[in-house]
CSV table of C-alpha atoms in Angstrom, one decimal:
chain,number,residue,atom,x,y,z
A,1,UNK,CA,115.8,136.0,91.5
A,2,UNK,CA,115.8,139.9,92.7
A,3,UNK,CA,118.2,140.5,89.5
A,4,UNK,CA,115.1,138.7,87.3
A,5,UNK,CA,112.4,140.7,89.1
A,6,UNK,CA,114.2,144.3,89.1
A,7,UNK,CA,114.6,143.4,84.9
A,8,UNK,CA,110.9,142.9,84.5
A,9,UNK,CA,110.0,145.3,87.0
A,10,UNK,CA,112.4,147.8,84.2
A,11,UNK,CA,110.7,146.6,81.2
A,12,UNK,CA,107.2,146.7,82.7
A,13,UNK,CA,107.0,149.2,85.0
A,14,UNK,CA,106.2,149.9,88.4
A,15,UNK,CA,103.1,150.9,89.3
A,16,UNK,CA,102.0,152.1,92.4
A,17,UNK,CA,99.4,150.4,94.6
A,18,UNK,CA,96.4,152.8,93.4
A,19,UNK,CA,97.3,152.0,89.7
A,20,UNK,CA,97.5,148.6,90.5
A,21,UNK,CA,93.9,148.7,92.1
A,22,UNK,CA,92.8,150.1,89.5
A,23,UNK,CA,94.1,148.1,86.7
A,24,UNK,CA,92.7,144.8,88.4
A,25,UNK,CA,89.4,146.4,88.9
A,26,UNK,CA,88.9,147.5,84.9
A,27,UNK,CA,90.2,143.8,84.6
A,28,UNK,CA,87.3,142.6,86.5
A,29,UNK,CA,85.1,145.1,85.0
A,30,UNK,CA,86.0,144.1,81.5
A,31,UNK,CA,86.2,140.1,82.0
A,32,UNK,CA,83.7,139.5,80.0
A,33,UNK,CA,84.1,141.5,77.4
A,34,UNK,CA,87.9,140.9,77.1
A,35,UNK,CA,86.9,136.8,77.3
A,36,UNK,CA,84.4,137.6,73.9
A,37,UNK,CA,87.1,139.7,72.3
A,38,UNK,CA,89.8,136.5,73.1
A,39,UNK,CA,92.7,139.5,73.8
A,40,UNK,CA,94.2,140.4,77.3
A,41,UNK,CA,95.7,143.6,76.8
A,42,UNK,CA,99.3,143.9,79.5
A,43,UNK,CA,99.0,146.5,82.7
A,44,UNK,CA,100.6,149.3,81.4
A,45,UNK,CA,98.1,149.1,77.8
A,46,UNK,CA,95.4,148.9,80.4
A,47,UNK,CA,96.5,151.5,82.3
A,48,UNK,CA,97.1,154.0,79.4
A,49,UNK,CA,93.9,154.1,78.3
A,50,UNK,CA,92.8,154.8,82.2
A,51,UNK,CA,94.5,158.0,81.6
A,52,UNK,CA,94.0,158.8,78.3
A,53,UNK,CA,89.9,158.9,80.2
A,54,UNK,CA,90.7,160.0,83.1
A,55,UNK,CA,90.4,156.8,85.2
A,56,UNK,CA,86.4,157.0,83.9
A,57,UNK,CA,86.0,153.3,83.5
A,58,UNK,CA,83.1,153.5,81.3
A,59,UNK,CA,84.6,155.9,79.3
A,60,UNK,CA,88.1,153.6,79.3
A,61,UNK,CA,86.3,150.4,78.5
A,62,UNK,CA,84.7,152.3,75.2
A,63,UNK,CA,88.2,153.0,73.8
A,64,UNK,CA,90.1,150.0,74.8
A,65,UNK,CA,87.5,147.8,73.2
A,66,UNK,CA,87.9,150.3,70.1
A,67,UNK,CA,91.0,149.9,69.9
A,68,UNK,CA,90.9,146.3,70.1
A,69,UNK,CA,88.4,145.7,67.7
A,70,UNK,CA,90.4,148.5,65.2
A,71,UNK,CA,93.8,146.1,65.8
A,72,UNK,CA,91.5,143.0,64.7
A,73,UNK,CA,90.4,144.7,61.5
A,74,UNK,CA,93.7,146.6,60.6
A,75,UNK,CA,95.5,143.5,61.4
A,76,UNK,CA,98.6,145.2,63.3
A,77,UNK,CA,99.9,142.1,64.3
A,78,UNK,CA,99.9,140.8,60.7
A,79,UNK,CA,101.0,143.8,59.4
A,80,UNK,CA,104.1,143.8,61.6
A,81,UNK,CA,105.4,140.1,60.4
A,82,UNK,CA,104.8,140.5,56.4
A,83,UNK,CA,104.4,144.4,55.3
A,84,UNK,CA,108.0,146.2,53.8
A,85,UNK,CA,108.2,149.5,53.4
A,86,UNK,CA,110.8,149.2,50.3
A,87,UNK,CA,109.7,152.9,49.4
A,88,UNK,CA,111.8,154.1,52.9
A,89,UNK,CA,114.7,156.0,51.4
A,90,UNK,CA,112.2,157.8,48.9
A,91,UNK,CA,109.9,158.7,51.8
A,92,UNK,CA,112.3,159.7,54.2
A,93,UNK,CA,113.6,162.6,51.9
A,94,UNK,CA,109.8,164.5,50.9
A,95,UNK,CA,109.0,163.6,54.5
A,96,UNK,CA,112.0,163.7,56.3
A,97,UNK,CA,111.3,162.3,60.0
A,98,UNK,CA,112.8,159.9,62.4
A,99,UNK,CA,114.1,158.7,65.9
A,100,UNK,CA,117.5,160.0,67.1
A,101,UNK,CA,118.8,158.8,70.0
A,102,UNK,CA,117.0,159.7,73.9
A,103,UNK,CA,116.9,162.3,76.2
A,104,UNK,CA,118.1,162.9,79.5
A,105,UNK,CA,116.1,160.8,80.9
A,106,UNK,CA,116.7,158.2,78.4
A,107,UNK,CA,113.2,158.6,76.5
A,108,UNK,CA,113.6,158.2,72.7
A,109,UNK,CA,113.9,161.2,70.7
A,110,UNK,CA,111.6,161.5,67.8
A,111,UNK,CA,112.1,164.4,65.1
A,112,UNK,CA,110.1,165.7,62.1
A,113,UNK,CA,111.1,168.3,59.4
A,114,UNK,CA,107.7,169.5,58.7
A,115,UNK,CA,108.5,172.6,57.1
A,116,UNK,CA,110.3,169.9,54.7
A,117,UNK,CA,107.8,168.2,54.2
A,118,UNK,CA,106.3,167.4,50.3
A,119,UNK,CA,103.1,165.7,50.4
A,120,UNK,CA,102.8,165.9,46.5
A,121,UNK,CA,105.9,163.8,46.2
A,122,UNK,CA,105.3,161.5,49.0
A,123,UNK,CA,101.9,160.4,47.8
A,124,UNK,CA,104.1,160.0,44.3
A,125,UNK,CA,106.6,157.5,45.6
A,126,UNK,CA,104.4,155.9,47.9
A,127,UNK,CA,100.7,155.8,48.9
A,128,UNK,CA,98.4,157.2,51.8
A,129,UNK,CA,97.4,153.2,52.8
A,130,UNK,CA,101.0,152.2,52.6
A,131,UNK,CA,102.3,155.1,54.3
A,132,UNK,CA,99.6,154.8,57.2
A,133,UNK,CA,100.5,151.0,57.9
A,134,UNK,CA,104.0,152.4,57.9
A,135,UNK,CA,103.3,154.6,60.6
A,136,UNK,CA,101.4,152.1,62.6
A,137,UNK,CA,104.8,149.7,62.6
A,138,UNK,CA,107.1,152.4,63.6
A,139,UNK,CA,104.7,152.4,66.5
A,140,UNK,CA,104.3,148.8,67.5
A,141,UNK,CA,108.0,149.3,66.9
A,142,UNK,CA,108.7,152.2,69.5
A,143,UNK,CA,106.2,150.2,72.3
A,144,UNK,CA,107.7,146.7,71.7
A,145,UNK,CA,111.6,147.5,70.7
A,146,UNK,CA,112.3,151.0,71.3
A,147,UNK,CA,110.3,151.5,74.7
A,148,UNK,CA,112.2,148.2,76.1
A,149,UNK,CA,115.8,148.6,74.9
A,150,UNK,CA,115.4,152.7,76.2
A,151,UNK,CA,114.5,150.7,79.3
A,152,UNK,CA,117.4,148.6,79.6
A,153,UNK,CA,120.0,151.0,78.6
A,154,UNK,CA,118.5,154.1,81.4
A,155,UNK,CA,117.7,151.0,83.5
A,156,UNK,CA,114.6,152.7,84.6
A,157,UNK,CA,111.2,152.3,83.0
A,158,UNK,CA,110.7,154.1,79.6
A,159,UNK,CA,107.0,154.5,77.9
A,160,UNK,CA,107.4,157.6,76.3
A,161,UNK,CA,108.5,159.8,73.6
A,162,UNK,CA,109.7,163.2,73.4
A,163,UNK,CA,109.2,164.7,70.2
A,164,UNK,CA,111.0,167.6,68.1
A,165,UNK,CA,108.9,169.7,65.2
A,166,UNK,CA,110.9,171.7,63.0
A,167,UNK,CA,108.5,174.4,61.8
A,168,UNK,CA,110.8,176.2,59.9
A,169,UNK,CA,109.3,177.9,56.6
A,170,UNK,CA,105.4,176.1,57.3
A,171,UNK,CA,102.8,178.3,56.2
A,172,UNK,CA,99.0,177.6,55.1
A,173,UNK,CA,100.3,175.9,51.8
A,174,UNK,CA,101.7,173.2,53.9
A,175,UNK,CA,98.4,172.5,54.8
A,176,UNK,CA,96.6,171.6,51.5
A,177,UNK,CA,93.6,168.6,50.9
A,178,UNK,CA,96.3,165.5,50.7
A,179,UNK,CA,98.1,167.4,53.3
A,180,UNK,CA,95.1,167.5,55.8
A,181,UNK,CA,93.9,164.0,55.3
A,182,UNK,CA,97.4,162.4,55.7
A,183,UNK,CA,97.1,164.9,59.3
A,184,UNK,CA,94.1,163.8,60.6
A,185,UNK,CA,94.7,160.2,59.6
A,186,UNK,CA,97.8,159.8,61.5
A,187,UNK,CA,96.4,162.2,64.2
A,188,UNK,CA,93.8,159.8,64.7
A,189,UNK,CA,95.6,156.0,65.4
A,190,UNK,CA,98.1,158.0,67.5
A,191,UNK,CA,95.5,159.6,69.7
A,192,UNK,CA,92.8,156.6,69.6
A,193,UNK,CA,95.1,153.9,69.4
A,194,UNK,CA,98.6,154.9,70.8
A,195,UNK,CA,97.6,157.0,73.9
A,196,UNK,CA,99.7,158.0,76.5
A,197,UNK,CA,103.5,157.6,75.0
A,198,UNK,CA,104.1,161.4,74.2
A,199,UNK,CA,105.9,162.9,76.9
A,200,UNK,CA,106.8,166.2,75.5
A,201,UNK,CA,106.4,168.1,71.8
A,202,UNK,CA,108.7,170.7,71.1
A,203,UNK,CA,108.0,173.0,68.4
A,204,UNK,CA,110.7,175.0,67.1
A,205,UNK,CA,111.8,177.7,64.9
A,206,UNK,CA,108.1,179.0,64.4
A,207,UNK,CA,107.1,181.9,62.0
A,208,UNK,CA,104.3,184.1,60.8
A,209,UNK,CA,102.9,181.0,59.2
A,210,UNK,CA,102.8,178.8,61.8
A,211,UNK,CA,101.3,181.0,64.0
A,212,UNK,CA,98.7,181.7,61.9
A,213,UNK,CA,98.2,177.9,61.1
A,214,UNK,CA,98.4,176.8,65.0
A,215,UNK,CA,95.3,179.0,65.8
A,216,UNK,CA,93.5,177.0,63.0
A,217,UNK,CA,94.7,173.3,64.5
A,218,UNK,CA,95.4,173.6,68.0
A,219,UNK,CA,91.8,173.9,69.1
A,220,UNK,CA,91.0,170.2,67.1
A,221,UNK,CA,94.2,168.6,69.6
A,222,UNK,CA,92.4,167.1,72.6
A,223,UNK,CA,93.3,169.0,76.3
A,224,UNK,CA,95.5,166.5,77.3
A,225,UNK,CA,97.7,166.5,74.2
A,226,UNK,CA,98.0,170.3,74.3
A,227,UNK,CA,99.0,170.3,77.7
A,228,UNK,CA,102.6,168.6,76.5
A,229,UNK,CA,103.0,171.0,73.8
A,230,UNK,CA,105.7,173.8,74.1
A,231,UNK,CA,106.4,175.9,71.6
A,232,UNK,CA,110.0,177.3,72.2
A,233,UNK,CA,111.1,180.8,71.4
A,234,UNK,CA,115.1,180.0,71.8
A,235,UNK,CA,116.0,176.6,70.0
A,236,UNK,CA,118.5,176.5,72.7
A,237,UNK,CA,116.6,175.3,75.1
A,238,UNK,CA,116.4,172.0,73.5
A,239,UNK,CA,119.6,171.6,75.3
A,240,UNK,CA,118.2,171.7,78.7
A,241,UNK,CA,116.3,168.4,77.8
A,242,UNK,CA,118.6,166.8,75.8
A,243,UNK,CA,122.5,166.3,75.2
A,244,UNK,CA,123.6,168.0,72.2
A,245,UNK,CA,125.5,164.7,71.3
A,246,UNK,CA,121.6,163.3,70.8
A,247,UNK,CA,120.6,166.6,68.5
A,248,UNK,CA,121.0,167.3,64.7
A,249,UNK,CA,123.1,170.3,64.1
A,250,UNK,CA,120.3,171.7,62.1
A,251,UNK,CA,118.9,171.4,65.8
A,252,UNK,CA,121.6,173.8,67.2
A,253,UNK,CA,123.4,169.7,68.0
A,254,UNK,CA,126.9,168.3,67.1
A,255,UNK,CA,125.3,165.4,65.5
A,256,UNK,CA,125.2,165.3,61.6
A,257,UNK,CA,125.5,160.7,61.5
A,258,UNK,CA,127.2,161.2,57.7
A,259,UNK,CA,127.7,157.9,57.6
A,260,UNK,CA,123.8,157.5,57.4
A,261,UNK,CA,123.5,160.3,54.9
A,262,UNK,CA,122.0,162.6,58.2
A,263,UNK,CA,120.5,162.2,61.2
A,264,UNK,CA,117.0,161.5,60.4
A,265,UNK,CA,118.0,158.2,57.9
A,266,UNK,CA,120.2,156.2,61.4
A,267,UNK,CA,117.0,155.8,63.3
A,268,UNK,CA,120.1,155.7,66.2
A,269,UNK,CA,119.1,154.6,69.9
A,270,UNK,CA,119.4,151.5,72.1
A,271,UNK,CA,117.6,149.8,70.2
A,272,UNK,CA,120.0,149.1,67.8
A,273,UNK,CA,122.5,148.0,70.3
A,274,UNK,CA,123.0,144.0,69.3
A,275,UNK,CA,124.0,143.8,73.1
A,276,UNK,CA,120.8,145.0,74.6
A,277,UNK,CA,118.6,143.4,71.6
A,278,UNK,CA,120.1,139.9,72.4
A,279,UNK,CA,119.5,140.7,76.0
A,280,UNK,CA,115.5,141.6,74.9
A,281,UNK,CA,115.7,138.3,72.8
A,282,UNK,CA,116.9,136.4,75.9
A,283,UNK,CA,114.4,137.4,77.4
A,284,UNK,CA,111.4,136.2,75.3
A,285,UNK,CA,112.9,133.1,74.7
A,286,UNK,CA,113.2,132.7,78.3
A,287,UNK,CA,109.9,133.9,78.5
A,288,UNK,CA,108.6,131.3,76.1
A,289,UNK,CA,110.8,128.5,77.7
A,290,UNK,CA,108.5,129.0,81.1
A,291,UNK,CA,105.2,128.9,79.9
A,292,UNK,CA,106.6,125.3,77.7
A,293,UNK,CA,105.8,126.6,74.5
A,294,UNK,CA,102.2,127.0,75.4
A,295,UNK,CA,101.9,130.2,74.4
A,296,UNK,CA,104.6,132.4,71.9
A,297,UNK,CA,103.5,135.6,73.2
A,298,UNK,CA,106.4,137.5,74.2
A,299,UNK,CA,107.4,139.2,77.3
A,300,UNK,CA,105.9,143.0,75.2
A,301,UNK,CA,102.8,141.2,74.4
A,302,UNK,CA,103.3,140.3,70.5
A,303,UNK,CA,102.6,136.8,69.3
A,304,UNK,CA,106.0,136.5,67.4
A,305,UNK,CA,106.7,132.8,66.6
A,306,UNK,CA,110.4,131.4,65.9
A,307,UNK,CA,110.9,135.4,64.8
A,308,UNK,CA,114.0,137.5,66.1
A,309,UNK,CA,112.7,140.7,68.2
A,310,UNK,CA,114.4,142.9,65.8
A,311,UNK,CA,112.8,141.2,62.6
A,312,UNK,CA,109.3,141.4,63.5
A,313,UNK,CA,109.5,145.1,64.1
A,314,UNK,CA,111.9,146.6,61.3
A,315,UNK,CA,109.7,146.7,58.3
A,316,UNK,CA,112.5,149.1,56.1
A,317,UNK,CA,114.7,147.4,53.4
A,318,UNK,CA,118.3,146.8,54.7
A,319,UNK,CA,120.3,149.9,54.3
A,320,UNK,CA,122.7,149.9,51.3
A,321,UNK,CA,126.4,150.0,52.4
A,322,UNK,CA,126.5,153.3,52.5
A,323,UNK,CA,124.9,154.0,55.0
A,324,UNK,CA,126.5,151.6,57.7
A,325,UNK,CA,129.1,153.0,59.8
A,326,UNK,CA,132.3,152.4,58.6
A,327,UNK,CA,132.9,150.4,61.9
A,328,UNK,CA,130.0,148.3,62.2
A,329,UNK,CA,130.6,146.9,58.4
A,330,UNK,CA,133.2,145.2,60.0
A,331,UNK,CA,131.5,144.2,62.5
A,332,UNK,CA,130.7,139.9,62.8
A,333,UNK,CA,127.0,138.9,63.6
A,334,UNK,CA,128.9,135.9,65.1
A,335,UNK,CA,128.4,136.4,68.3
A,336,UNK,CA,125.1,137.3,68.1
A,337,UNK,CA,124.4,133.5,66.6
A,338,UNK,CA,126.5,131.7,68.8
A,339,UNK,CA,125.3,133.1,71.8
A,340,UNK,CA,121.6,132.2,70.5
A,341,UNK,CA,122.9,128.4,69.8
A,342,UNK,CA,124.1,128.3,73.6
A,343,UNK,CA,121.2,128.9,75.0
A,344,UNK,CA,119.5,125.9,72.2
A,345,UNK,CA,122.0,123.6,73.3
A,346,UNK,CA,121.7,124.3,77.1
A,347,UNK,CA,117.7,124.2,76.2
A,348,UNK,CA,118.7,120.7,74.2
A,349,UNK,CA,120.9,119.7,77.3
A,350,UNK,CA,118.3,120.3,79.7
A,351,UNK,CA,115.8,118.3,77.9
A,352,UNK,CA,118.3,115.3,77.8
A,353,UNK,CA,118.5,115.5,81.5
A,354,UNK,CA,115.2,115.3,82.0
A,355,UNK,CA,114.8,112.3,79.6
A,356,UNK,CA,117.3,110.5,81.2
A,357,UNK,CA,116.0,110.8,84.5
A,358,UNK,CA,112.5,110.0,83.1
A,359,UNK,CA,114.6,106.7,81.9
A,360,UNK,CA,115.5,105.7,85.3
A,361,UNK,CA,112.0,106.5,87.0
A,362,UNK,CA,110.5,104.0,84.5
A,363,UNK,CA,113.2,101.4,85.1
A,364,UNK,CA,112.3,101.7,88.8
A,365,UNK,CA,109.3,101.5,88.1
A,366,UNK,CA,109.3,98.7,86.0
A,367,UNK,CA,111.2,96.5,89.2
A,368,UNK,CA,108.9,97.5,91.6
A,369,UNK,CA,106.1,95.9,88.9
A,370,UNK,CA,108.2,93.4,88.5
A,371,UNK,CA,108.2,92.6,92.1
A,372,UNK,CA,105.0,93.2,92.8
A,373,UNK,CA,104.5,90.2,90.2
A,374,UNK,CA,106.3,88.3,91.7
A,375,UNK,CA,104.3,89.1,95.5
A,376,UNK,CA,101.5,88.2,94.0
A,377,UNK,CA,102.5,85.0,92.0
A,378,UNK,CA,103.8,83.8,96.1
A,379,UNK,CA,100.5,84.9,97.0
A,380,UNK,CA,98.4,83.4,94.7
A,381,UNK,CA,100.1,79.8,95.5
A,382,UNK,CA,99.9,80.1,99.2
A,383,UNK,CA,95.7,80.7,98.7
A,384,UNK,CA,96.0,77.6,96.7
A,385,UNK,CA,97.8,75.7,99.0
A,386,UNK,CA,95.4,77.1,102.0
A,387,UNK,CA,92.5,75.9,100.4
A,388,UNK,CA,93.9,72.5,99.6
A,389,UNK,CA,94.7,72.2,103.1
A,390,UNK,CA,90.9,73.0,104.1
């Protein structure tokens, strides 16, 4: 049982007893308005948009009801089970951004080539609506896969990100019309919608140009963003945060992942660990196995239905062969699948068990009845008898 408890406590989080106060008294604060809006947001959601407003419930209850009504009318959860991203190889190279594997804490490492980047051509291979709901299912992605299995792996409670932005060669013509929409657009779901999972931003290799633009943009970044923004003289220093085994070379790392045709294509981490994403799957099912199919929201707090974990959350095409590891093409999914038919059969087994037993309670009962006929039949003749006699 302590095993079960220190898992979820993992996955979860632990919160101290203030947090928890406060996260049962929004609750109560909220009830009504949470009972209208037929959604019960988890503690830690809850308790990130306490911070993003400084524990100002008034101000907290605006946002989170925002964002609420914003994942009702964008339909995230909708979006998640049916949109593909075929366009992903095409985007990834006039946009080139990704995860690649954690930090030293076991955070996931998340990297953008923005000097790189080619707005012209990415709004040619794909467009600003697709991209966007892109962008929102790499980030019900990271909070319901990448968050979890970073978890499991550091076996500590992960929620955040620490991010990498290569700055090398941006200038003011980085920052033209198409440019500045797609900015403010993405700027906008991350800071309304996703608060609260940015740990740290690194900017590195800066120039003139950046400089330049960064006195135009950081004043628009709200306080608390800013204050996890570092803009690092020595790219070095990355180092000191993360193993170099986790960094690009073009990062000053030893990783190059040519097998995925670079770094930012492997979208490498835990999360891609079939071990701890059958664990993460065990645990939903289990999940779902203890509230008796009443509900199928999960143990993150998706509605996912009959789906694998890792389905409902990849929206890219499958990667051509070329850019498996040589080693995992060889790899069976075998185990994966029988595993997963174990736990149906001891799920099939249990439910035989109980039928049977079921079985022999209405056999029982059916003597006792039987019985019980039979008392009364005797009882019935000896009033009949009684009253003769009178």
């Amino acid at each position: 049982m302590s095993k079960s408890i220190s898992r979820d406590a993992i996955l979860r989080g632990c919160h101290d007893t203030t947090d928890k106060q406060r996260v049962e008294e929004f609750r109560t604060f909220l009830s009504q308005e949470l009972s209208l809006a037929g959604k019960e947001p988890d503690d830690h959601t809850i308790l990130r948009f306490l911070r993003m407003r400084g524990f100002d419930k008034e101000k907290a209850k605006e946002v989170l009801l925002n964002y609420l009504k914003w994942r009702e009318e964008f339909e995230v959860d909708k979006v998640c089970k049916e949109f593909k991203f075929d366009e992903y190889e095409k985007v990834k190279k006039c946009y080139p951004h990704g995860f690649h594997g954690v930090d030293k804490h076991g955070r996931p490492v998340y990297i953008e080539r923005i000097g790189m980047v080619d707005v012209h051509k990415l709004l040619k291979v794909t467009t600003l609506e697709r991209f966007v709901k892109y962008h929102v299912t790499e980030q019900e992605k990271t909070l319901n896969l990448r968050f979890p299995a970073c978890s499991a792996a550091a076996k500590k409670h992960i929620a955040s990100t620490t991010s990498i932005f290569d700055v090398k060669d941006v200038g003011m013509s980085n920052f033209s019309k198409n440019a500045r929409n797609l900015f403010w657009k993405i700027q906008k779901i991350d800071s309304c919608y996703y608060p609260e999972t940015l740990h740290r931003l690194f900017i590195v290799n800066a120039g003139p140009g950046f400089t330049l633009l960064w006195k135009l943009i950081k004043p628009l970044i709200e306080q608390r963003t800013q204050v996890k923004i570092q803009v690092l003289e020595d790219i070095k220093n990355l180092a000191e945060v993360i193993d170099p085994s986790n960094l690009p070379t073009f990062l000053d790392g030893h990783c190059t992942c040519t097998e995925y045709d670079g770094c930012l294509f492997s979208d490498k981490g835990p999360w891609n660990d079939p071990n701890i994403i059958d664990s993460l799957q065990g645990m939903r099912d289990a999940e779902e196995q203890r509230e008796n199919h009443m509900s199928t929201r999960d143990v993150f707090g998706y509605d996912a239905e009959n789906l694998h974990i890792k389905d409902v959350y990849d929206v890219t095409p499958e990667r051509a062969p070329g850019f498996r590891k040589p080693e995992e093409a060889q790899v069976s999914h075998l185990p994966l699948v029988t595993q997963k038919i174990q736990r149906i059969e001891s799920v099939i087994c249990d439910a035989n068990a109980k039928i049977q037993t079921l079985e022999a309670a209405l056999k029982d009962t059916k003597l006792v009845l039987q019985g019980l006929v039979e008392h009364m039949e005797d009882l019935r003749e000896m009033i009949i008898v009684t009253n003769n006699a009178a």
